[in-house]
PDB file of C-alpha atoms in Angstrom:
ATOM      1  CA  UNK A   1       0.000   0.000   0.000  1.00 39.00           C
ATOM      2  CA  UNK A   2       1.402   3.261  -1.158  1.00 38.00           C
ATOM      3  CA  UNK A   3       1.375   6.335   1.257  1.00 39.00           C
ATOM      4  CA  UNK A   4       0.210   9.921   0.630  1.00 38.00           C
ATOM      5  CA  UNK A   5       3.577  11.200  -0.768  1.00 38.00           C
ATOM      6  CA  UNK A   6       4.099   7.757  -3.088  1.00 37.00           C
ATOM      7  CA  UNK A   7       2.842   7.286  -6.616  1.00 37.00           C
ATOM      8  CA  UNK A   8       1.223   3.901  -7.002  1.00 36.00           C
ATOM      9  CA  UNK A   9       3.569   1.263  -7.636  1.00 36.00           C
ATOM     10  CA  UNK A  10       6.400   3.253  -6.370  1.00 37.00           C
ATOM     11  CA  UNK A  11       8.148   3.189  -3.194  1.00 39.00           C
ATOM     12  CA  UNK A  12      10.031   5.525  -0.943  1.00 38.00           C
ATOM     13  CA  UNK A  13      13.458   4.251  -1.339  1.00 40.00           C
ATOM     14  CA  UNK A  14      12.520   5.044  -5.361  1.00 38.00           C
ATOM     15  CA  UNK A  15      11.482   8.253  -4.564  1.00 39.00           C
ATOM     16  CA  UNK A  16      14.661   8.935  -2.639  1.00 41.00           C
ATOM     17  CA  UNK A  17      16.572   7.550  -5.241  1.00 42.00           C
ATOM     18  CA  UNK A  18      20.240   8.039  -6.156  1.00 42.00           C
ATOM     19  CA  UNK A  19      20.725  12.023  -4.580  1.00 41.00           C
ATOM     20  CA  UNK A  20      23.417  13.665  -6.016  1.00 39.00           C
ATOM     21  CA  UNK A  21      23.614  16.709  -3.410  1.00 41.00           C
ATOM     22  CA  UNK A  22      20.324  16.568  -2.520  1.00 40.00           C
ATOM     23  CA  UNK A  23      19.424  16.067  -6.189  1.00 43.00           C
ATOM     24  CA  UNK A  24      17.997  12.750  -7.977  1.00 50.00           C
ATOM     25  CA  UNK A  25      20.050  11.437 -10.671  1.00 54.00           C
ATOM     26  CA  UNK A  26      18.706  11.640 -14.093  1.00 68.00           C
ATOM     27  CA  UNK A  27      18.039   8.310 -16.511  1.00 78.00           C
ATOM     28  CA  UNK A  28      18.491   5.935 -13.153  1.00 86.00           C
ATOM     29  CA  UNK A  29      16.265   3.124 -12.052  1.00 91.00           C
ATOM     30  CA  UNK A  30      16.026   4.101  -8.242  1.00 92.00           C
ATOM     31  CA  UNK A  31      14.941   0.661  -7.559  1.00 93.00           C
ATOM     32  CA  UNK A  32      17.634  -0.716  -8.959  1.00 94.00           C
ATOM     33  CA  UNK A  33      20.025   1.209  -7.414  1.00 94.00           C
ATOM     34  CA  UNK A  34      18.063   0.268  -3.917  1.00 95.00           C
ATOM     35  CA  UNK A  35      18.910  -3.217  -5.038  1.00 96.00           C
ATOM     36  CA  UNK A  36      22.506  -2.541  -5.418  1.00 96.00           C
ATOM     37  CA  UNK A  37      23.115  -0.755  -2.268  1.00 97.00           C
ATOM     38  CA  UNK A  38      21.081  -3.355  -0.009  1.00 98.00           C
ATOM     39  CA  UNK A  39      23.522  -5.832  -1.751  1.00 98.00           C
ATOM     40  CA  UNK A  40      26.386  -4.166  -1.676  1.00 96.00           C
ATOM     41  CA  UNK A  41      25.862  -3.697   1.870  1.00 97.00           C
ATOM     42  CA  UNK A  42      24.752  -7.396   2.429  1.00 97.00           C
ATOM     43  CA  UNK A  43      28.470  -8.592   0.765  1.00 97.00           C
ATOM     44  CA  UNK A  44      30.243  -5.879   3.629  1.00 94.00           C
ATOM     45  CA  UNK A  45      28.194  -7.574   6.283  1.00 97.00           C
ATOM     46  CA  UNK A  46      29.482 -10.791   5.624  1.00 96.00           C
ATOM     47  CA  UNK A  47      32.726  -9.541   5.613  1.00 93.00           C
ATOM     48  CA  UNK A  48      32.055  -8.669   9.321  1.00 93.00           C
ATOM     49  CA  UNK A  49      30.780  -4.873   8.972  1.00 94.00           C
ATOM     50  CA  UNK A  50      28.356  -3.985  11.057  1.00 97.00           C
ATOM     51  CA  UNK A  51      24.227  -3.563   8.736  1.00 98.00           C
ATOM     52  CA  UNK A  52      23.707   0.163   9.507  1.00 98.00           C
ATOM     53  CA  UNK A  53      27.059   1.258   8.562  1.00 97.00           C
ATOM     54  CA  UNK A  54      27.473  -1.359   5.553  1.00 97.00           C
ATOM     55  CA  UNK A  55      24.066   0.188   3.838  1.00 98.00           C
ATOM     56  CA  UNK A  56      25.560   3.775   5.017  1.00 98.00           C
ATOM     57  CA  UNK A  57      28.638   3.728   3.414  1.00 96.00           C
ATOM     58  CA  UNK A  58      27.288   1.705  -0.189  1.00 96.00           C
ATOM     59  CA  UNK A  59      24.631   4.772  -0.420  1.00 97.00           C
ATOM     60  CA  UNK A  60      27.433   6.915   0.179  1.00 96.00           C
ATOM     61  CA  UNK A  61      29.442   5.323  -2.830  1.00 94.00           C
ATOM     62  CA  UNK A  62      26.735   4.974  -5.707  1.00 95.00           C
ATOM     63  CA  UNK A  63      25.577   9.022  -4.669  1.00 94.00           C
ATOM     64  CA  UNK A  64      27.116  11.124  -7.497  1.00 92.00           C
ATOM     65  CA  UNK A  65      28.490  13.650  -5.232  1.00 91.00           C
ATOM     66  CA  UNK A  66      30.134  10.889  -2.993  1.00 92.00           C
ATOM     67  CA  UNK A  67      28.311  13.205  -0.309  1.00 95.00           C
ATOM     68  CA  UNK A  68      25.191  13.130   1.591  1.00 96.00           C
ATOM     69  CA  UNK A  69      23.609  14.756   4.597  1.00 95.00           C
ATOM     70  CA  UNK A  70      22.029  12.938   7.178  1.00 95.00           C
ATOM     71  CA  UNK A  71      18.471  13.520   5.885  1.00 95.00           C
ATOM     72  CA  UNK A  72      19.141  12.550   2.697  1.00 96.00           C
ATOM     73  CA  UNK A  73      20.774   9.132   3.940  1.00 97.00           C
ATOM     74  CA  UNK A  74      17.747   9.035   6.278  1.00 97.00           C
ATOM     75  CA  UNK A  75      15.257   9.167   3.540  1.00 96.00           C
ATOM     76  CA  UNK A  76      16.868   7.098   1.014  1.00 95.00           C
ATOM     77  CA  UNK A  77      17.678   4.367   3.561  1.00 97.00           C
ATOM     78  CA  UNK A  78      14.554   4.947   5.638  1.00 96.00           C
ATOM     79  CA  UNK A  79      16.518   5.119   8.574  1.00 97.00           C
ATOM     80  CA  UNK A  80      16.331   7.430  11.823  1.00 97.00           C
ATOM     81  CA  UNK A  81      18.804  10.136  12.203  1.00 95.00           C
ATOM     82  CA  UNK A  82      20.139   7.829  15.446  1.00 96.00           C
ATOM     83  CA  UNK A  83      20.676   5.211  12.688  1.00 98.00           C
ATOM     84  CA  UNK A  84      23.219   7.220  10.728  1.00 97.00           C
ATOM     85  CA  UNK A  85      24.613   9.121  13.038  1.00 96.00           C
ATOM     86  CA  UNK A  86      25.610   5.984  14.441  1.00 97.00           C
ATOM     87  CA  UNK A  87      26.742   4.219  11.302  1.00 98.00           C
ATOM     88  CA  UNK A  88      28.557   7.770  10.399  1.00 96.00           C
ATOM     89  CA  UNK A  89      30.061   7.294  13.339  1.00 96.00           C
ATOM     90  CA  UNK A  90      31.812   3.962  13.247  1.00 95.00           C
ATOM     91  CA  UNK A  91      32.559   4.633   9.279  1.00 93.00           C
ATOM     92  CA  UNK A  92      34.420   7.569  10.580  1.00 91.00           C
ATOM     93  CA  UNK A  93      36.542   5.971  13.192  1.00 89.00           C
ATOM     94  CA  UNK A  94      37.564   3.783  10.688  1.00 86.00           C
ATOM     95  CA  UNK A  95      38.542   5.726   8.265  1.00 85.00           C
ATOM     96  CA  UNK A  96      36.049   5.196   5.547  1.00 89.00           C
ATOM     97  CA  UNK A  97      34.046   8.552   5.509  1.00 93.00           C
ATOM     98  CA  UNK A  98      34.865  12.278   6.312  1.00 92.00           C
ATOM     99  CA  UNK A  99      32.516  14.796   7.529  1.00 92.00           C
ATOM    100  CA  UNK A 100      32.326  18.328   6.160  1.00 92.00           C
ATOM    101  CA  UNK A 101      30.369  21.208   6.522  1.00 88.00           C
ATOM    102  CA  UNK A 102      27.860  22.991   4.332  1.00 79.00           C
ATOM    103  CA  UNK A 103      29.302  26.316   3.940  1.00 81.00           C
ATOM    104  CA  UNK A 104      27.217  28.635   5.748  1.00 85.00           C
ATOM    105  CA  UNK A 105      25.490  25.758   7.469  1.00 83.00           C
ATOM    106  CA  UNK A 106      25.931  24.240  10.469  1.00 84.00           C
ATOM    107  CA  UNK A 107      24.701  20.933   8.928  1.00 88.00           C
ATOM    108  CA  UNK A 108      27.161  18.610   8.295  1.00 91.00           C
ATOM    109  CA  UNK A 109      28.221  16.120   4.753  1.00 94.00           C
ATOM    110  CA  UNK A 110      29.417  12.667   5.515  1.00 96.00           C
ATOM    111  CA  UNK A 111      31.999  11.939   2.246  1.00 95.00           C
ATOM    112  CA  UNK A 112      33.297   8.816   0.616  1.00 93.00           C
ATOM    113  CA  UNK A 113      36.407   9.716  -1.748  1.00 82.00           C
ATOM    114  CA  UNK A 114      37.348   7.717  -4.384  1.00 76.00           C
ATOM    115  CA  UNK A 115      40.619   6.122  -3.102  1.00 78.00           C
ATOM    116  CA  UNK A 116      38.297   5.252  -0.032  1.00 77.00           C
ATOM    117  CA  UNK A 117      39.567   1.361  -0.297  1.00 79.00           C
ATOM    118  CA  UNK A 118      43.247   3.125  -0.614  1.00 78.00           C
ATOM    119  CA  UNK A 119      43.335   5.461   2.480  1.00 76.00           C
ATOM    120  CA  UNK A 120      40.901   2.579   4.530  1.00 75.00           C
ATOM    121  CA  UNK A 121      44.098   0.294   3.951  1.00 76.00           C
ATOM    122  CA  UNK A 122      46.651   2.680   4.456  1.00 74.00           C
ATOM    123  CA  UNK A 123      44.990   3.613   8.042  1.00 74.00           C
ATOM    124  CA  UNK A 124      45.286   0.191   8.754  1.00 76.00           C
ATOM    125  CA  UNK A 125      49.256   0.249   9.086  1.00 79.00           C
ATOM    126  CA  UNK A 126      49.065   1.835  12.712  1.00 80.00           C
ATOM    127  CA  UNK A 127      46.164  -0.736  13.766  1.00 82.00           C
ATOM    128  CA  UNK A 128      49.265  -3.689  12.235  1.00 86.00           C
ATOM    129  CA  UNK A 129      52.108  -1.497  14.086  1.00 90.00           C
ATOM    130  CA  UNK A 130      49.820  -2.138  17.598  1.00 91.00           C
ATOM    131  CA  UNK A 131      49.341  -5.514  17.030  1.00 92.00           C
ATOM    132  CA  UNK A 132      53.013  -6.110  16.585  1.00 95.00           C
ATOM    133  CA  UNK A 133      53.831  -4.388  19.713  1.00 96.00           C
ATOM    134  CA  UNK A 134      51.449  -6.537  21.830  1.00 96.00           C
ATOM    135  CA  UNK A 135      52.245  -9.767  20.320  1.00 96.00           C
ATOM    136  CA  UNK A 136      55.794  -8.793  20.707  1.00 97.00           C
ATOM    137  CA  UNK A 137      55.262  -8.033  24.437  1.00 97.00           C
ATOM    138  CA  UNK A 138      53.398 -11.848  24.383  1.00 97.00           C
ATOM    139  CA  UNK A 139      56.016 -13.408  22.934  1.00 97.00           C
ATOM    140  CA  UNK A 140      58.556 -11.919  25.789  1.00 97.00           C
ATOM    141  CA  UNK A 141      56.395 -13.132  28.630  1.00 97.00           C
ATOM    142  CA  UNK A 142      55.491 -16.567  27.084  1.00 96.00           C
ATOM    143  CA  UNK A 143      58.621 -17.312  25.909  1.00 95.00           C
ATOM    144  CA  UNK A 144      59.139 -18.235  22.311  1.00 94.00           C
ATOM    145  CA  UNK A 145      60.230 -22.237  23.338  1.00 96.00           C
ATOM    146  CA  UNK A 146      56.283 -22.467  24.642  1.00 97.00           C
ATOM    147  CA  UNK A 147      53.739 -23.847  22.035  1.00 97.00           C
ATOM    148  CA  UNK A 148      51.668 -20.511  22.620  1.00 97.00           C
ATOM    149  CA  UNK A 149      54.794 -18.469  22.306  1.00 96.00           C
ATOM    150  CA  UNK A 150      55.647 -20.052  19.290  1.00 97.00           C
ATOM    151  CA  UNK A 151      52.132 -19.215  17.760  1.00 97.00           C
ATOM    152  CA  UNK A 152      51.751 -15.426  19.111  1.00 96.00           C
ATOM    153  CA  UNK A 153      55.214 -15.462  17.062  1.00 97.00           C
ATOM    154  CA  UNK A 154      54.484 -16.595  14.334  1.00 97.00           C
ATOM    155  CA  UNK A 155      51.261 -14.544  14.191  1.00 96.00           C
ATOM    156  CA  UNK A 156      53.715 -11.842  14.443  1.00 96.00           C
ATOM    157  CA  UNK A 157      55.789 -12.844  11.888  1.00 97.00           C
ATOM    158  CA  UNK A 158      52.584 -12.533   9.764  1.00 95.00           C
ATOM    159  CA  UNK A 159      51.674  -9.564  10.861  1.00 92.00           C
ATOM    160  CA  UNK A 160      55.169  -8.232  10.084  1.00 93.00           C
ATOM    161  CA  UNK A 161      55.393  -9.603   6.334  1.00 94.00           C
ATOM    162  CA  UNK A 162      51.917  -8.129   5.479  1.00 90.00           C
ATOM    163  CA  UNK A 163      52.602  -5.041   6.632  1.00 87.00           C
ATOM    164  CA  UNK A 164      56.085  -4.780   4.059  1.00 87.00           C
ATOM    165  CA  UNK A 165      54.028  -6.592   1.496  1.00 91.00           C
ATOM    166  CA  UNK A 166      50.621  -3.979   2.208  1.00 87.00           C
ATOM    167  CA  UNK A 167      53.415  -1.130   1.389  1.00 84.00           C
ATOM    168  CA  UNK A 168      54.466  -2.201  -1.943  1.00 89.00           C
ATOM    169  CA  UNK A 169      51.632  -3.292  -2.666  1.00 90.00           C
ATOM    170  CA  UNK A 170      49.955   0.025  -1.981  1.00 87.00           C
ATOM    171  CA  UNK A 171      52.847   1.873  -3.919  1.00 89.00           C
ATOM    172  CA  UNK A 172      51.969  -0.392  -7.458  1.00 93.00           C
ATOM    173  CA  UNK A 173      48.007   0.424  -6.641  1.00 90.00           C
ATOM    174  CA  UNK A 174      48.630   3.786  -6.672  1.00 88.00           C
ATOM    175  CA  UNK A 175      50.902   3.854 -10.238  1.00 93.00           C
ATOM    176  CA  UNK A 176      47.918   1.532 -11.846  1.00 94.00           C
ATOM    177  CA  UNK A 177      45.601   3.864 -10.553  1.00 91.00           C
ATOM    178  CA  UNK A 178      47.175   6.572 -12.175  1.00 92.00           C
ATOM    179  CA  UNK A 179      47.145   4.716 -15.140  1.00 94.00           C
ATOM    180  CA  UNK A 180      43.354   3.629 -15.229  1.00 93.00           C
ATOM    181  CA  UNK A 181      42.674   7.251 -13.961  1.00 90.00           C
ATOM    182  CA  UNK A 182      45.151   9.429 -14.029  1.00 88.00           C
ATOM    183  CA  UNK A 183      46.366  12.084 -11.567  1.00 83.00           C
ATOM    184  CA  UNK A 184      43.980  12.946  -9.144  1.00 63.00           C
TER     185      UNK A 184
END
């Protein structure tokens, strides 16, 4: 059953559709793109993402603008402003959105940019550097000669040849990128 505001046959997800700075984006199935980001999101759950911020941050990525407010996420998600503000928040404190303001506004953007899986990986290196430091300080108070020593050491060793490998492997991601994309 369609509301007041809906057209028959159309629901309020399509209406929100794809905004674009608060704008919807022309020659786009709005349902479709609904499907997409409630996929999307769906895959980044079972990765381990938490729902709210997975749908969040894959309306955040198929918005034109790469930026939208909290009503706008609100109404295309149908979500409560508690529900973003929340998912804005863990996105933030891991690194995969920014938050602006409107100039002249005291309302705020939440951004995705477009080397978000670059910078999310790259922010990652301290979160390694931490977990080297404690498994180092296990390692010391096992012992390496125990059988858990010898595993929190060898999880450390792991630790320590991803994060060379992450580097270099971050360094030829960027060069392809500016192949693909060029500077920018």
């Amino acid at each position: 059953m369609t509301g007041p505001s809906e057209s028959a046959g159309e629901s309020v997800s399509a209406q929100a559709g794809v905004r674009a700075g608060g704008r919807e984006a022309e020659g786009r199935d709005p349902e479709a793109i609904s499907r997409f980001v409630e996929h999307f999101a769906a895959q980044l759950v079972e990765a381990g993402m938490p729902r709210m911020p997975s749908r969040v941050f894959a309306a955040l990525l198929v918005s034109d603008a790469g930026a939208l407010t909290s009503a706008e996420l609100g109404e295309q998600l149908r979500i409560s402003p508690a529900a973003v503000s929340g998912a804005v928040r863990y996105l933030a404190q891991v690194h995969m959105v920014s938050r602006e303001r409107e100039p002249g506004s005291r309302r705020e953007r939440y951004r995705v940019h477009g080397d978000q899986w670059y910078e999310a990986l790259t922010n990652r290196e301290a979160v390694l550097k931490r977990w080297e430091d404690a498994l180092r300080e296990g390692v010391e108070s096992l012992g390496r000669d125990t059988p858990a020593g010898r595993r929190l050491a060898e999880t450390l060793a792991f630790f320590e040849y991803l994060e060379g490998e992450l580097a270099a492997l971050m360094e030829r991601w960027r060069a392809h990128r500016e192949q693909i994309f060029g500077r920018g």
